[in-house]
GROMACS .gro file of C-alpha atoms in nm:
model
  185
    1MET     CA    1   1.026  -0.614  -1.617
    2LYS     CA    2   0.835  -0.906  -1.463
    3HIS     CA    3   0.643  -0.848  -1.142
    4HIS     CA    4   0.570  -1.168  -0.951
    5PRO     CA    5   0.379  -1.169  -0.623
    6ASN     CA    6   0.624  -1.430  -0.495
    7ASP     CA    7   0.897  -1.165  -0.510
    8LEU     CA    8   0.692  -0.939  -0.281
    9ILE     CA    9   0.628  -1.231  -0.047
   10MET     CA   10   1.000  -1.303  -0.028
   11LEU     CA   11   1.100  -0.938   0.020
   12PHE     CA   12   0.832  -0.864   0.280
   13ASN     CA   13   0.888  -1.184   0.475
   14ASP     CA   14   1.266  -1.145   0.476
   15LEU     CA   15   1.226  -0.791   0.604
   16PHE     CA   16   0.949  -0.832   0.863
   17ARG     CA   17   0.902  -1.199   0.958
   18GLU     CA   18   1.147  -1.187   1.248
   19SER     CA   19   1.136  -0.820   1.348
   20PHE     CA   20   0.755  -0.787   1.343
   21ARG     CA   21   0.644  -1.154   1.341
   22THR     CA   22   0.443  -1.079   1.029
   23ILE     CA   23   0.430  -1.251   0.691
   24LEU     CA   24   0.273  -1.169   0.355
   25VAL     CA   25   0.040  -1.442   0.225
   26ARG     CA   26  -0.129  -1.495  -0.112
   27GLY     CA   27  -0.503  -1.521  -0.057
   28THR     CA   28  -0.782  -1.660  -0.270
   29ASP     CA   29  -1.058  -1.409  -0.203
   30GLU     CA   30  -1.077  -1.079  -0.017
   31PRO     CA   31  -0.768  -0.928   0.141
   32GLU     CA   32  -0.744  -0.949   0.518
   33TYR     CA   33  -0.509  -0.884   0.807
   34LEU     CA   34  -0.492  -1.144   1.082
   35PRO     CA   35  -0.294  -1.051   1.393
   36GLU     CA   36  -0.046  -1.281   1.559
   37VAL     CA   37  -0.213  -1.541   1.775
   38GLU     CA   38  -0.058  -1.554   2.121
   39GLY     CA   39   0.171  -1.854   2.130
   40GLY     CA   40   0.087  -1.926   1.768
   41GLY     CA   41   0.207  -1.827   1.427
   42PRO     CA   42   0.294  -1.484   1.293
   43ALA     CA   43   0.050  -1.212   1.190
   44LYS     CA   44  -0.062  -1.242   0.828
   45VAL     CA   45  -0.108  -0.973   0.565
   46ILE     CA   46  -0.326  -1.158   0.313
   47PHE     CA   47  -0.363  -1.012  -0.035
   48ALA     CA   48  -0.636  -1.093  -0.286
   49HIS     CA   49  -0.616  -1.353  -0.562
   50GLY     CA   50  -0.238  -1.342  -0.589
   51TYR     CA   51  -0.248  -0.994  -0.747
   52TYR     CA   52   0.073  -0.795  -0.729
   53ALA     CA   53  -0.117  -0.465  -0.690
   54SER     CA   54  -0.328  -0.609  -0.409
   55ALA     CA   55  -0.012  -0.714  -0.224
   56LEU     CA   56   0.132  -0.362  -0.253
   57HIS     CA   57  -0.195  -0.213  -0.129
   58GLU     CA   58  -0.224  -0.446   0.171
   59ILE     CA   59   0.142  -0.389   0.261
   60SER     CA   60   0.068  -0.015   0.254
   61HIS     CA   61  -0.210  -0.057   0.509
   62TRP     CA   62   0.018  -0.266   0.730
   63CYS     CA   63   0.295  -0.006   0.711
   64ILE     CA   64   0.058   0.262   0.842
   65ALA     CA   65  -0.109   0.059   1.118
   66GLY     CA   66   0.028   0.133   1.464
   67ASP     CA   67   0.111  -0.118   1.736
   68TYR     CA   68  -0.244  -0.138   1.872
   69ARG     CA   69  -0.412  -0.162   1.530
   70ARG     CA   70  -0.183  -0.453   1.441
   71THR     CA   71  -0.340  -0.653   1.729
   72LEU     CA   72  -0.686  -0.631   1.564
   73VAL     CA   73  -0.834  -0.825   1.273
   74ASP     CA   74  -0.819  -0.595   0.968
   75TYR     CA   75  -0.665  -0.335   1.200
   76GLY     CA   76  -1.010  -0.279   1.350
   77TYR     CA   77  -1.117  -0.067   1.052
   78TRP     CA   78  -1.468  -0.028   0.926
   79TYR     CA   79  -1.512  -0.149   0.572
   80CYS     CA   80  -1.821  -0.109   0.364
   81PRO     CA   81  -1.805  -0.318   0.046
   82ASP     CA   82  -1.845  -0.204  -0.312
   83GLY     CA   83  -2.180  -0.035  -0.372
   84ARG     CA   84  -2.126   0.243  -0.118
   85THR     CA   85  -2.346   0.551  -0.093
   86ALA     CA   86  -2.191   0.891  -0.163
   87GLU     CA   87  -2.146   0.951   0.212
   88GLN     CA   88  -1.984   0.610   0.266
   89GLN     CA   89  -1.762   0.665  -0.039
   90GLN     CA   90  -1.647   1.002   0.095
   91CYS     CA   91  -1.539   0.832   0.420
   92PHE     CA   92  -1.363   0.560   0.219
   93GLU     CA   93  -1.174   0.818   0.013
   94GLN     CA   94  -1.062   1.002   0.328
   95VAL     CA   95  -0.909   0.693   0.489
   96GLU     CA   96  -0.754   0.564   0.165
   97VAL     CA   97  -0.532   0.868   0.094
   98LYS     CA   98  -0.232   0.754   0.301
   99PRO     CA   99  -0.231   0.386   0.202
  100GLN     CA  100  -0.276   0.467  -0.166
  101ALA     CA  101   0.002   0.726  -0.145
  102LEU     CA  102   0.236   0.458  -0.011
  103GLU     CA  103   0.113   0.209  -0.268
  104TRP     CA  104   0.191   0.461  -0.543
  105LEU     CA  105   0.543   0.512  -0.410
  106PHE     CA  106   0.593   0.136  -0.373
  107SER     CA  107   0.469   0.085  -0.729
  108VAL     CA  108   0.713   0.338  -0.875
  109ALA     CA  109   0.994   0.193  -0.660
  110ALA     CA  110   0.919  -0.145  -0.820
  111GLY     CA  111   0.878  -0.010  -1.172
  112PHE     CA  112   0.512  -0.117  -1.162
  113ARG     CA  113   0.213   0.076  -1.297
  114PHE     CA  114  -0.008   0.226  -1.026
  115HIS     CA  115  -0.383   0.270  -1.062
  116ILE     CA  116  -0.574   0.485  -0.816
  117SER     CA  117  -0.868   0.288  -0.674
  118VAL     CA  118  -1.201   0.423  -0.558
  119ASP     CA  119  -1.320   0.061  -0.512
  120ASN     CA  120  -1.686   0.142  -0.577
  121LEU     CA  121  -1.779  -0.006  -0.913
  122ASN     CA  122  -2.131  -0.103  -0.806
  123GLY     CA  123  -2.194   0.227  -0.631
  124GLY     CA  124  -2.172   0.575  -0.770
  125GLY     CA  125  -1.795   0.558  -0.820
  126ALA     CA  126  -1.579   0.832  -0.672
  127VAL     CA  127  -1.732   1.127  -0.493
  128ASP     CA  128  -1.450   1.345  -0.627
  129GLY     CA  129  -1.219   1.134  -0.843
  130ALA     CA  130  -0.985   1.415  -0.948
  131GLY     CA  131  -0.973   1.553  -0.595
  132PHE     CA  132  -0.903   1.208  -0.450
  133LYS     CA  133  -0.617   1.150  -0.693
  134ARG     CA  134  -0.478   1.497  -0.613
  135ARG     CA  135  -0.492   1.429  -0.236
  136VAL     CA  136  -0.317   1.092  -0.282
  137ARG     CA  137  -0.048   1.258  -0.492
  138GLU     CA  138  -0.001   1.539  -0.237
  139GLN     CA  139   0.033   1.283   0.043
  140ALA     CA  140   0.292   1.087  -0.157
  141ASP     CA  141   0.488   1.409  -0.209
  142ARG     CA  142   0.468   1.478   0.167
  143TYR     CA  143   0.605   1.130   0.234
  144LEU     CA  144   0.894   1.200  -0.002
  145THR     CA  145   0.963   1.538   0.159
  146ASN     CA  146   0.905   1.455   0.526
  147GLY     CA  147   0.971   1.082   0.535
  148MET     CA  148   0.752   0.774   0.543
  149PRO     CA  149   0.661   0.563   0.845
  150GLY     CA  150   0.962   0.344   0.932
  151ARG     CA  151   0.834   0.012   0.799
  152ALA     CA  152   0.717   0.182   0.478
  153GLU     CA  153   1.058   0.343   0.428
  154ALA     CA  154   1.233   0.008   0.479
  155PHE     CA  155   1.006  -0.167   0.229
  156PHE     CA  156   1.032   0.122  -0.018
  157ARG     CA  157   1.412   0.104  -0.015
  158THR     CA  158   1.404  -0.275  -0.044
  159LEU     CA  159   1.181  -0.249  -0.353
  160MET     CA  160   1.403   0.013  -0.515
  161HIS     CA  161   1.714  -0.201  -0.471
  162PHE     CA  162   1.549  -0.530  -0.573
  163TYR     CA  163   1.403  -0.380  -0.892
  164GLY     CA  164   1.709  -0.168  -0.974
  165MET     CA  165   1.519   0.158  -0.930
  166ALA     CA  166   1.742   0.318  -0.665
  167ASP     CA  167   1.919   0.535  -0.923
  168ARG     CA  168   1.607   0.582  -1.135
  169PHE     CA  169   1.334   0.650  -0.880
  170SER     CA  170   1.350   1.029  -0.906
  171SER     CA  171   1.313   1.027  -1.283
  172ALA     CA  172   1.039   0.761  -1.267
  173TRP     CA  173   0.848   0.965  -1.009
  174GLN     CA  174   0.893   1.279  -1.218
  175ALA     CA  175   0.751   1.092  -1.518
  176GLU     CA  176   0.435   1.025  -1.313
  177PHE     CA  177   0.391   1.402  -1.267
  178PRO     CA  178   0.593   1.612  -1.508
  179ASP     CA  179   0.494   1.929  -1.319
  180THR     CA  180   0.618   1.803  -0.977
  181ALA     CA  181   0.985   1.795  -0.892
  182PRO     CA  182   1.085   1.485  -0.694
  183VAL     CA  183   1.263   1.541  -0.365
  184HIS     CA  184   1.358   1.186  -0.270
  185SER     CA  185   1.594   0.934  -0.418
   0.00000   0.00000   0.00000
């Protein structure tokens, strides 16, 4: 199955351009979120270098951000670039659990391979790589059991239907974790 970033742009923009005045945009460098400018164009979720995985990750952040956060550049979040200390990395791993859980679900819904990211190649890597992956997985399972934020659920369902995974999601999710029974389809 081919995975083109332009498909994500089309799906996201069709779903959210009018209802949330937000569009997904292919970027050339670092990902960024730019809020709607009053009287101007829509908010922009900009993903890095045209990478499909980057688009899914940035969409995940947008799906979690509340009304106020979506009025702020990059949702007003602190970001310390690659090369973080152990303490900075621990903070990064704490705030990345929910977006990476959604990204994982979006990836499976699209039939795309997910890779957990500790985003610290020039630092000491993960503080607790196995623990981080476990927490992301547990959060994804909670989303499947208890429901996702509304925009995330809408995008998730759109991906499943576009990529023909609606009838296969449960088995694909189970294949990710043979010891975890899926609860969502």
